[in-house]
Amino acid sequence: MSELSNPKNVQKIIKDHQFSVRKKYGQNFLVDANILGAIVEAADIQKDDLVLEIGPGLGALTEHLLQAGGKVIAVEVDPMLIPILQENLKGYDNLVLINDDILKVDLDALIEKEGGGRKAKVVANLPYYITTPVVMELLEKQTRIESITVMVQKEVAQRMQEGPGSKSYGALSLAVKYYAKAEMLMTVSKHCFIPQPDVESAVIRLDVYDESERPVKTDYEEEMFRLIRAAFNQRRKTLINALSNAQNLSYTKERIQNALTEIGKDISIRGEALTLEEFAQLTAVLEK
Ligand code: SAM
């Protein structure tokens, strides 16, 4: 394994390239070879796998993935990192490096083009400022993803596994529950990064279900998540108020009230008290 995760070497690469670390891109480089190895092992990367890495940074995780996997597509937004990555990873012919914003890339098309029918395993030390939109995008809109093994803020990893009644239960928890089997793998100290983030981190693995394996069946997936988002956008309000106020929903108060009664719920209930199954039932009644 090369020196890309050695703290002294990382400082040297940064200095030699006169690279200024950009906070706005959530740049915290992982400098612990054991953790990097553990992430790749947890993601179960095999030689014929297609891997999608979000935010390769200086290439430390990328190099572990390149050595373990078949083909690695790495999408990095910061143009200043591209020549550094090209230099650091120049010995590898199984890397596809793309300079773009992950939220703007057509991932289904990219995975189809590079994978020839294979699904991708996503592996990343995610930039924390866009963790939730990235994970929601991967779960809700992408059809060619097999698993997602990511380093995130510890509290976000916990949020992904929360149930009703908890303060951090929300749209992300419900999306994770609906689309994937989640497993928290390890917590990671802030001392394992350069520069150090303000918070502790954790690695979580999401195994994306095939449609038939999902724990809840619904014919109204899109509508259900629209309703879930509206419920948690105004989480202190009653569900009736949160949903009837939402701009992208057109249910009247009376209709929501009748639907809640039909599924056996109190009309003063808040969204944060509903399970995934109950959101599915409520959506079905409202849509029918
Ligand atoms: N993978 C490297 C590591 O583990 O050391 C770097 C991880 S760092 C936490 C996050 C990386 O994501 C940075 O390289 C940053 O420039 C990149 N990034 C930030 N926003 C991005 C976006 N919208 N699309 C793609 N990459 C992004």
mmCIF file of C-alpha atoms and ligand atoms in Angstrom:
data_model
loop_
_atom_site.group_PDB
_atom_site.id
_atom_site.type_symbol
_atom_site.label_atom_id
_atom_site.label_comp_id
_atom_site.label_asym_id
_atom_site.label_seq_id
_atom_site.Cartn_x
_atom_site.Cartn_y
_atom_site.Cartn_z
ATOM 1 C CA MET A 1 0.000 0.000 0.000
ATOM 2 C CA SER A 2 1.391 3.404 -0.866
ATOM 3 C CA GLU A 3 1.868 6.374 1.388
ATOM 4 C CA LEU A 4 -1.377 8.198 0.623
ATOM 5 C CA SER A 5 -2.765 7.668 4.104
ATOM 6 C CA ASN A 6 0.436 8.483 5.959
ATOM 7 C CA PRO A 7 -0.150 11.797 7.814
ATOM 8 C CA LYS A 8 3.332 13.184 7.056
ATOM 9 C CA ASN A 9 2.988 12.313 3.410
ATOM 10 C CA VAL A 10 -0.470 13.876 3.205
ATOM 11 C CA GLN A 11 0.973 17.116 4.617
ATOM 12 C CA LYS A 12 3.768 16.897 2.039
ATOM 13 C CA ILE A 13 1.367 16.329 -0.895
ATOM 14 C CA ILE A 14 -0.698 19.325 0.250
ATOM 15 C CA LYS A 15 2.448 21.482 0.550
ATOM 16 C CA ASP A 16 4.137 20.338 -2.684
ATOM 17 C CA HIS A 17 0.989 21.081 -4.699
ATOM 18 C CA GLN A 18 0.298 24.309 -2.790
ATOM 19 C CA PHE A 19 -3.173 22.910 -2.280
ATOM 20 C CA SER A 20 -5.421 24.786 0.119
ATOM 21 C CA VAL A 21 -7.878 22.490 1.841
ATOM 22 C CA ARG A 22 -11.399 23.710 1.183
ATOM 23 C CA LYS A 23 -13.848 23.617 4.036
ATOM 24 C CA LYS A 24 -16.723 24.403 1.703
ATOM 25 C CA TYR A 25 -16.199 21.017 0.049
ATOM 26 C CA GLY A 26 -16.042 19.165 3.361
ATOM 27 C CA GLN A 27 -12.421 18.153 2.828
ATOM 28 C CA ASN A 28 -11.206 16.026 5.738
ATOM 29 C CA PHE A 29 -8.700 13.498 4.482
ATOM 30 C CA LEU A 30 -8.603 10.106 6.151
ATOM 31 C CA VAL A 31 -5.089 9.292 7.335
ATOM 32 C CA ASP A 32 -5.510 5.928 9.028
ATOM 33 C CA ALA A 33 -4.622 2.899 6.917
ATOM 34 C CA ASN A 34 -6.400 0.492 9.281
ATOM 35 C CA ILE A 35 -9.699 2.352 8.941
ATOM 36 C CA LEU A 36 -9.306 2.562 5.159
ATOM 37 C CA GLY A 37 -8.709 -1.181 5.013
ATOM 38 C CA ALA A 38 -11.698 -1.829 7.286
ATOM 39 C CA ILE A 39 -14.011 0.273 5.079
ATOM 40 C CA VAL A 40 -13.008 -1.643 1.955
ATOM 41 C CA GLU A 41 -13.430 -4.950 3.769
ATOM 42 C CA ALA A 42 -16.843 -3.911 5.119
ATOM 43 C CA ALA A 43 -17.934 -2.933 1.607
ATOM 44 C CA ASP A 44 -16.972 -6.466 0.522
ATOM 45 C CA ILE A 45 -15.193 -5.330 -2.639
ATOM 46 C CA GLN A 46 -14.295 -8.178 -4.990
ATOM 47 C CA LYS A 47 -12.201 -8.221 -8.168
ATOM 48 C CA ASP A 48 -15.152 -8.117 -10.569
ATOM 49 C CA ASP A 49 -17.030 -5.368 -8.728
ATOM 50 C CA LEU A 50 -17.856 -1.945 -10.065
ATOM 51 C CA VAL A 51 -17.221 0.667 -7.386
ATOM 52 C CA LEU A 52 -18.442 4.259 -7.277
ATOM 53 C CA GLU A 53 -16.437 6.513 -4.976
ATOM 54 C CA ILE A 54 -17.807 9.947 -4.106
ATOM 55 C CA GLY A 55 -15.114 12.524 -3.337
ATOM 56 C CA PRO A 56 -11.747 10.730 -3.743
ATOM 57 C CA GLY A 57 -9.833 13.687 -2.271
ATOM 58 C CA LEU A 58 -6.109 12.868 -2.429
ATOM 59 C CA GLY A 59 -6.843 9.252 -3.367
ATOM 60 C CA ALA A 60 -6.159 7.280 -0.163
ATOM 61 C CA LEU A 61 -9.448 5.359 -0.118
ATOM 62 C CA THR A 62 -9.434 5.208 -3.926
ATOM 63 C CA GLU A 63 -6.121 3.375 -3.880
ATOM 64 C CA HIS A 64 -7.401 0.749 -1.428
ATOM 65 C CA LEU A 65 -10.480 0.318 -3.658
ATOM 66 C CA LEU A 66 -8.394 0.073 -6.836
ATOM 67 C CA GLN A 67 -6.324 -2.679 -5.277
ATOM 68 C CA ALA A 68 -9.369 -4.608 -4.081
ATOM 69 C CA GLY A 69 -11.916 -4.007 -6.822
ATOM 70 C CA GLY A 70 -12.403 -4.306 -10.540
ATOM 71 C CA LYS A 71 -13.190 -0.859 -11.783
ATOM 72 C CA VAL A 72 -13.478 2.287 -9.694
ATOM 73 C CA ILE A 73 -15.414 5.350 -10.864
ATOM 74 C CA ALA A 74 -14.354 8.291 -8.696
ATOM 75 C CA VAL A 75 -16.314 11.559 -8.872
ATOM 76 C CA GLU A 76 -14.524 14.607 -7.417
ATOM 77 C CA VAL A 77 -15.973 18.132 -7.513
ATOM 78 C CA ASP A 78 -12.775 20.063 -6.752
ATOM 79 C CA PRO A 79 -10.809 20.667 -10.003
ATOM 80 C CA MET A 80 -7.642 21.397 -7.986
ATOM 81 C CA LEU A 81 -7.598 17.772 -6.828
ATOM 82 C CA ILE A 82 -7.752 16.229 -10.310
ATOM 83 C CA PRO A 83 -4.045 16.606 -11.247
ATOM 84 C CA ILE A 84 -3.066 15.479 -7.735
ATOM 85 C CA LEU A 85 -5.243 12.369 -8.075
ATOM 86 C CA GLN A 86 -3.862 11.679 -11.551
ATOM 87 C CA GLU A 87 -0.345 11.813 -10.172
ATOM 88 C CA ASN A 88 -1.039 9.843 -6.980
ATOM 89 C CA LEU A 89 -2.908 7.071 -8.816
ATOM 90 C CA LYS A 90 -1.000 7.014 -12.097
ATOM 91 C CA GLY A 91 -0.102 3.310 -11.867
ATOM 92 C CA TYR A 92 -3.707 2.110 -12.046
ATOM 93 C CA ASP A 93 -5.593 1.372 -15.257
ATOM 94 C CA ASN A 94 -8.895 0.468 -13.566
ATOM 95 C CA LEU A 95 -9.739 4.037 -12.506
ATOM 96 C CA VAL A 96 -12.316 6.291 -14.197
ATOM 97 C CA LEU A 97 -11.837 9.772 -12.741
ATOM 98 C CA ILE A 98 -14.597 12.338 -13.241
ATOM 99 C CA ASN A 99 -14.455 16.005 -12.268
ATOM 100 C CA ASP A 100 -18.066 16.858 -11.396
ATOM 101 C CA ASP A 101 -20.578 17.457 -8.636
ATOM 102 C CA ILE A 102 -22.021 14.084 -7.619
ATOM 103 C CA LEU A 103 -25.489 15.641 -7.343
ATOM 104 C CA LYS A 104 -25.334 16.682 -10.999
ATOM 105 C CA VAL A 105 -24.116 13.412 -12.494
ATOM 106 C CA ASP A 106 -26.569 11.054 -14.213
ATOM 107 C CA LEU A 107 -25.466 8.061 -12.146
ATOM 108 C CA ASP A 108 -27.750 5.482 -13.757
ATOM 109 C CA ALA A 109 -26.296 6.325 -17.182
ATOM 110 C CA LEU A 110 -22.718 6.391 -15.854
ATOM 111 C CA ILE A 111 -23.021 3.020 -14.087
ATOM 112 C CA GLU A 112 -24.650 1.498 -17.171
ATOM 113 C CA LYS A 113 -21.849 2.836 -19.401
ATOM 114 C CA GLU A 114 -18.951 1.757 -17.183
ATOM 115 C CA GLY A 115 -20.482 -1.365 -15.656
ATOM 116 C CA GLY A 116 -22.074 -3.067 -18.634
ATOM 117 C CA GLY A 117 -25.037 -4.412 -16.659
ATOM 118 C CA ARG A 118 -23.347 -4.635 -13.257
ATOM 119 C CA LYS A 119 -24.732 -2.720 -10.308
ATOM 120 C CA ALA A 120 -22.297 -0.514 -8.395
ATOM 121 C CA LYS A 121 -21.128 -0.622 -4.801
ATOM 122 C CA VAL A 122 -20.854 2.929 -3.489
ATOM 123 C CA VAL A 123 -17.985 3.571 -1.078
ATOM 124 C CA ALA A 124 -17.119 7.000 0.279
ATOM 125 C CA ASN A 125 -15.858 9.161 3.047
ATOM 126 C CA LEU A 126 -18.708 11.552 2.330
ATOM 127 C CA PRO A 127 -18.394 15.337 2.465
ATOM 128 C CA TYR A 128 -20.571 15.997 5.498
ATOM 129 C CA TYR A 129 -22.322 19.098 4.149
ATOM 130 C CA ILE A 130 -24.189 17.009 1.555
ATOM 131 C CA THR A 131 -24.554 13.641 3.282
ATOM 132 C CA THR A 132 -28.352 13.671 3.473
ATOM 133 C CA PRO A 133 -29.067 14.791 -0.125
ATOM 134 C CA VAL A 134 -26.492 12.341 -1.481
ATOM 135 C CA VAL A 135 -27.846 9.372 0.467
ATOM 136 C CA MET A 136 -31.462 10.313 -0.374
ATOM 137 C CA GLU A 137 -30.533 10.619 -4.058
ATOM 138 C CA LEU A 138 -28.761 7.235 -4.052
ATOM 139 C CA LEU A 139 -31.691 5.525 -2.342
ATOM 140 C CA GLU A 140 -34.650 7.219 -4.007
ATOM 141 C CA LYS A 141 -33.564 7.821 -7.575
ATOM 142 C CA GLN A 142 -30.910 5.306 -8.485
ATOM 143 C CA THR A 143 -31.717 1.843 -9.716
ATOM 144 C CA ARG A 144 -28.216 0.474 -10.266
ATOM 145 C CA ILE A 145 -26.799 0.548 -6.747
ATOM 146 C CA GLU A 146 -26.216 -2.604 -4.765
ATOM 147 C CA SER A 147 -24.817 -1.244 -1.514
ATOM 148 C CA ILE A 148 -23.662 2.011 0.062
ATOM 149 C CA THR A 149 -20.792 1.914 2.567
ATOM 150 C CA VAL A 150 -20.069 5.405 3.809
ATOM 151 C CA MET A 151 -18.323 7.396 6.479
ATOM 152 C CA VAL A 152 -20.709 10.030 7.820
ATOM 153 C CA GLN A 153 -21.102 12.080 10.984
ATOM 154 C CA LYS A 154 -21.830 9.739 13.878
ATOM 155 C CA GLU A 155 -25.144 11.447 14.607
ATOM 156 C CA VAL A 156 -26.255 11.104 10.981
ATOM 157 C CA ALA A 157 -25.445 7.385 11.068
ATOM 158 C CA GLN A 158 -27.633 7.170 14.183
ATOM 159 C CA ARG A 159 -30.400 9.193 12.514
ATOM 160 C CA MET A 160 -30.429 6.692 9.658
ATOM 161 C CA GLN A 161 -31.486 3.985 12.105
ATOM 162 C CA GLU A 162 -33.970 5.876 14.302
ATOM 163 C CA GLY A 163 -37.625 4.965 14.778
ATOM 164 C CA PRO A 164 -40.743 6.992 15.743
ATOM 165 C CA GLY A 165 -40.556 9.046 18.915
ATOM 166 C CA SER A 166 -36.877 9.888 18.638
ATOM 167 C CA LYS A 167 -35.836 13.510 18.122
ATOM 168 C CA SER A 168 -33.716 12.702 15.098
ATOM 169 C CA TYR A 169 -36.292 10.445 13.398
ATOM 170 C CA GLY A 170 -37.097 11.910 10.007
ATOM 171 C CA ALA A 171 -37.253 11.539 6.225
ATOM 172 C CA LEU A 172 -33.725 10.099 6.116
ATOM 173 C CA SER A 173 -34.566 7.396 8.707
ATOM 174 C CA LEU A 174 -37.683 6.439 6.742
ATOM 175 C CA ALA A 175 -35.901 6.355 3.371
ATOM 176 C CA VAL A 176 -33.169 4.123 4.809
ATOM 177 C CA LYS A 177 -35.766 1.795 6.368
ATOM 178 C CA TYR A 178 -37.761 1.531 3.144
ATOM 179 C CA TYR A 179 -34.890 1.060 0.725
ATOM 180 C CA ALA A 180 -32.131 -0.745 2.601
ATOM 181 C CA LYS A 181 -30.901 -2.946 5.416
ATOM 182 C CA ALA A 182 -28.654 -0.753 7.545
ATOM 183 C CA GLU A 183 -25.724 -1.812 9.663
ATOM 184 C CA MET A 184 -23.551 0.524 11.714
ATOM 185 C CA LEU A 185 -20.022 -0.798 11.403
ATOM 186 C CA MET A 186 -17.645 1.338 13.424
ATOM 187 C CA THR A 187 -17.138 4.743 14.924
ATOM 188 C CA VAL A 188 -14.091 6.746 13.873
ATOM 189 C CA SER A 189 -12.268 9.333 15.954
ATOM 190 C CA LYS A 190 -11.742 12.856 14.584
ATOM 191 C CA HIS A 191 -7.990 12.263 15.069
ATOM 192 C CA CYS A 192 -7.991 9.989 12.011
ATOM 193 C CA PHE A 193 -8.398 12.962 9.636
ATOM 194 C CA ILE A 194 -6.395 15.907 8.304
ATOM 195 C CA PRO A 195 -7.714 18.483 8.998
ATOM 196 C CA GLN A 196 -9.724 17.190 11.939
ATOM 197 C CA PRO A 197 -13.512 17.597 11.654
ATOM 198 C CA ASP A 198 -15.476 19.046 14.590
ATOM 199 C CA VAL A 199 -17.442 15.857 15.146
ATOM 200 C CA GLU A 200 -16.973 12.127 15.525
ATOM 201 C CA SER A 201 -17.692 9.924 12.530
ATOM 202 C CA ALA A 202 -19.090 6.496 11.825
ATOM 203 C CA VAL A 203 -19.127 4.028 8.968
ATOM 204 C CA ILE A 204 -22.503 2.620 7.991
ATOM 205 C CA ARG A 205 -23.371 0.058 5.355
ATOM 206 C CA LEU A 206 -26.716 0.075 3.548
ATOM 207 C CA ASP A 207 -27.593 -3.029 1.534
ATOM 208 C CA VAL A 208 -30.135 -1.834 -0.973
ATOM 209 C CA TYR A 209 -33.189 -4.111 -1.238
ATOM 210 C CA ASP A 210 -34.545 -5.454 -4.490
ATOM 211 C CA GLU A 211 -38.063 -4.095 -4.910
ATOM 212 C CA SER A 212 -39.608 -7.381 -3.764
ATOM 213 C CA GLU A 213 -37.621 -7.355 -0.490
ATOM 214 C CA ARG A 214 -38.779 -3.977 0.780
ATOM 215 C CA PRO A 215 -40.375 -4.155 4.223
ATOM 216 C CA VAL A 216 -43.423 -2.144 3.134
ATOM 217 C CA LYS A 217 -45.328 -2.447 -0.131
ATOM 218 C CA THR A 218 -46.848 0.642 -1.704
ATOM 219 C CA ASP A 219 -48.128 1.705 -5.116
ATOM 220 C CA TYR A 220 -47.492 5.327 -4.132
ATOM 221 C CA GLU A 221 -43.770 5.490 -3.397
ATOM 222 C CA GLU A 222 -43.223 8.994 -4.738
ATOM 223 C CA GLU A 223 -46.354 10.371 -3.106
ATOM 224 C CA MET A 224 -45.444 8.680 0.205
ATOM 225 C CA PHE A 225 -42.050 10.375 0.320
ATOM 226 C CA ARG A 226 -43.572 13.719 -0.654
ATOM 227 C CA LEU A 227 -45.908 13.324 2.290
ATOM 228 C CA ILE A 228 -43.073 12.212 4.612
ATOM 229 C CA ARG A 229 -40.987 15.243 3.653
ATOM 230 C CA ALA A 230 -43.936 17.571 4.258
ATOM 231 C CA ALA A 231 -44.610 15.948 7.647
ATOM 232 C CA PHE A 232 -41.031 16.496 8.832
ATOM 233 C CA ASN A 233 -40.573 19.936 7.266
ATOM 234 C CA GLN A 234 -42.928 21.161 9.974
ATOM 235 C CA ARG A 235 -42.351 18.462 12.530
ATOM 236 C CA ARG A 236 -43.691 20.410 15.518
ATOM 237 C CA LYS A 237 -47.069 20.862 13.828
ATOM 238 C CA THR A 238 -49.840 18.299 13.799
ATOM 239 C CA LEU A 239 -49.793 16.117 10.723
ATOM 240 C CA ILE A 240 -53.048 17.697 9.537
ATOM 241 C CA ASN A 241 -51.509 21.186 9.616
ATOM 242 C CA ALA A 242 -48.130 20.130 8.205
ATOM 243 C CA LEU A 243 -49.717 18.347 5.236
ATOM 244 C CA SER A 244 -52.441 20.864 4.491
ATOM 245 C CA ASN A 245 -49.856 23.714 4.570
ATOM 246 C CA ALA A 246 -47.437 21.945 2.214
ATOM 247 C CA GLN A 247 -47.138 23.681 -1.143
ATOM 248 C CA ASN A 248 -46.606 20.525 -3.172
ATOM 249 C CA LEU A 249 -49.572 18.649 -1.682
ATOM 250 C CA SER A 250 -53.221 19.395 -2.314
ATOM 251 C CA TYR A 251 -55.059 17.515 0.423
ATOM 252 C CA THR A 252 -57.668 19.446 2.394
ATOM 253 C CA LYS A 253 -57.716 19.323 6.186
ATOM 254 C CA GLU A 254 -60.954 17.394 6.082
ATOM 255 C CA ARG A 255 -59.540 14.765 3.758
ATOM 256 C CA ILE A 256 -56.450 14.275 5.937
ATOM 257 C CA GLN A 257 -58.624 14.078 9.035
ATOM 258 C CA ASN A 258 -60.820 11.381 7.459
ATOM 259 C CA ALA A 259 -57.755 9.458 6.272
ATOM 260 C CA LEU A 260 -56.208 9.511 9.761
ATOM 261 C CA THR A 261 -59.453 8.252 11.256
ATOM 262 C CA GLU A 262 -59.623 5.521 8.635
ATOM 263 C CA ILE A 263 -56.185 4.196 9.589
ATOM 264 C CA GLY A 264 -57.072 4.396 13.290
ATOM 265 C CA LYS A 265 -54.928 7.373 14.269
ATOM 266 C CA ASP A 266 -55.758 10.349 16.445
ATOM 267 C CA ILE A 267 -56.345 13.511 14.419
ATOM 268 C CA SER A 268 -53.932 15.488 16.635
ATOM 269 C CA ILE A 269 -51.013 13.172 15.869
ATOM 270 C CA ARG A 270 -47.658 14.489 14.611
ATOM 271 C CA GLY A 271 -45.747 12.934 11.734
ATOM 272 C CA GLU A 272 -42.892 11.982 14.021
ATOM 273 C CA ALA A 273 -45.163 9.429 15.721
ATOM 274 C CA LEU A 274 -45.942 7.487 12.538
ATOM 275 C CA THR A 275 -44.119 4.360 11.406
ATOM 276 C CA LEU A 276 -43.177 3.668 7.789
ATOM 277 C CA GLU A 277 -46.113 1.245 7.511
ATOM 278 C CA GLU A 278 -48.488 3.955 8.753
ATOM 279 C CA PHE A 279 -47.137 6.524 6.286
ATOM 280 C CA ALA A 280 -47.737 3.958 3.522
ATOM 281 C CA GLN A 281 -51.299 3.306 4.730
ATOM 282 C CA LEU A 282 -52.077 7.001 5.055
ATOM 283 C CA THR A 283 -50.765 7.737 1.566
ATOM 284 C CA ALA A 284 -52.825 4.903 0.085
ATOM 285 C CA VAL A 285 -56.014 6.199 1.718
ATOM 286 C CA LEU A 286 -55.317 9.782 0.615
ATOM 287 C CA GLU A 287 -54.512 8.744 -2.949
ATOM 288 C CA LYS A 288 -57.318 6.295 -3.526
HETATM 289 N N1 SAM B 1 -11.950 10.240 0.065
HETATM 290 C C1 SAM B 1 -11.014 11.156 0.648
HETATM 291 C C2 SAM B 1 -10.508 10.609 1.959
HETATM 292 O O1 SAM B 1 -11.160 9.712 2.489
HETATM 293 O O2 SAM B 1 -9.488 11.085 2.444
HETATM 294 C C3 SAM B 1 -11.618 12.553 0.842
HETATM 295 C C4 SAM B 1 -12.867 12.614 1.684
HETATM 296 S S1 SAM B 1 -13.414 14.257 2.053
HETATM 297 C C5 SAM B 1 -14.343 13.969 3.536
HETATM 298 C C6 SAM B 1 -14.738 14.586 0.901
HETATM 299 C C7 SAM B 1 -14.348 14.709 -0.559
HETATM 300 O O3 SAM B 1 -15.537 14.960 -1.330
HETATM 301 C C8 SAM B 1 -13.413 15.865 -0.868
HETATM 302 O O4 SAM B 1 -12.402 15.427 -1.739
HETATM 303 C C9 SAM B 1 -14.302 16.902 -1.565
HETATM 304 O O5 SAM B 1 -13.622 17.756 -2.454
HETATM 305 C C10 SAM B 1 -15.300 15.981 -2.270
HETATM 306 N N2 SAM B 1 -16.594 16.608 -2.599
HETATM 307 C C11 SAM B 1 -17.226 17.595 -1.913
HETATM 308 N N3 SAM B 1 -18.417 17.895 -2.485
HETATM 309 C C12 SAM B 1 -18.533 17.073 -3.559
HETATM 310 C C13 SAM B 1 -19.526 16.929 -4.571
HETATM 311 N N4 SAM B 1 -20.641 17.677 -4.578
HETATM 312 N N5 SAM B 1 -19.326 16.015 -5.557
HETATM 313 C C14 SAM B 1 -18.184 15.239 -5.563
HETATM 314 N N6 SAM B 1 -17.216 15.346 -4.633
HETATM 315 C C15 SAM B 1 -17.372 16.244 -3.640
#
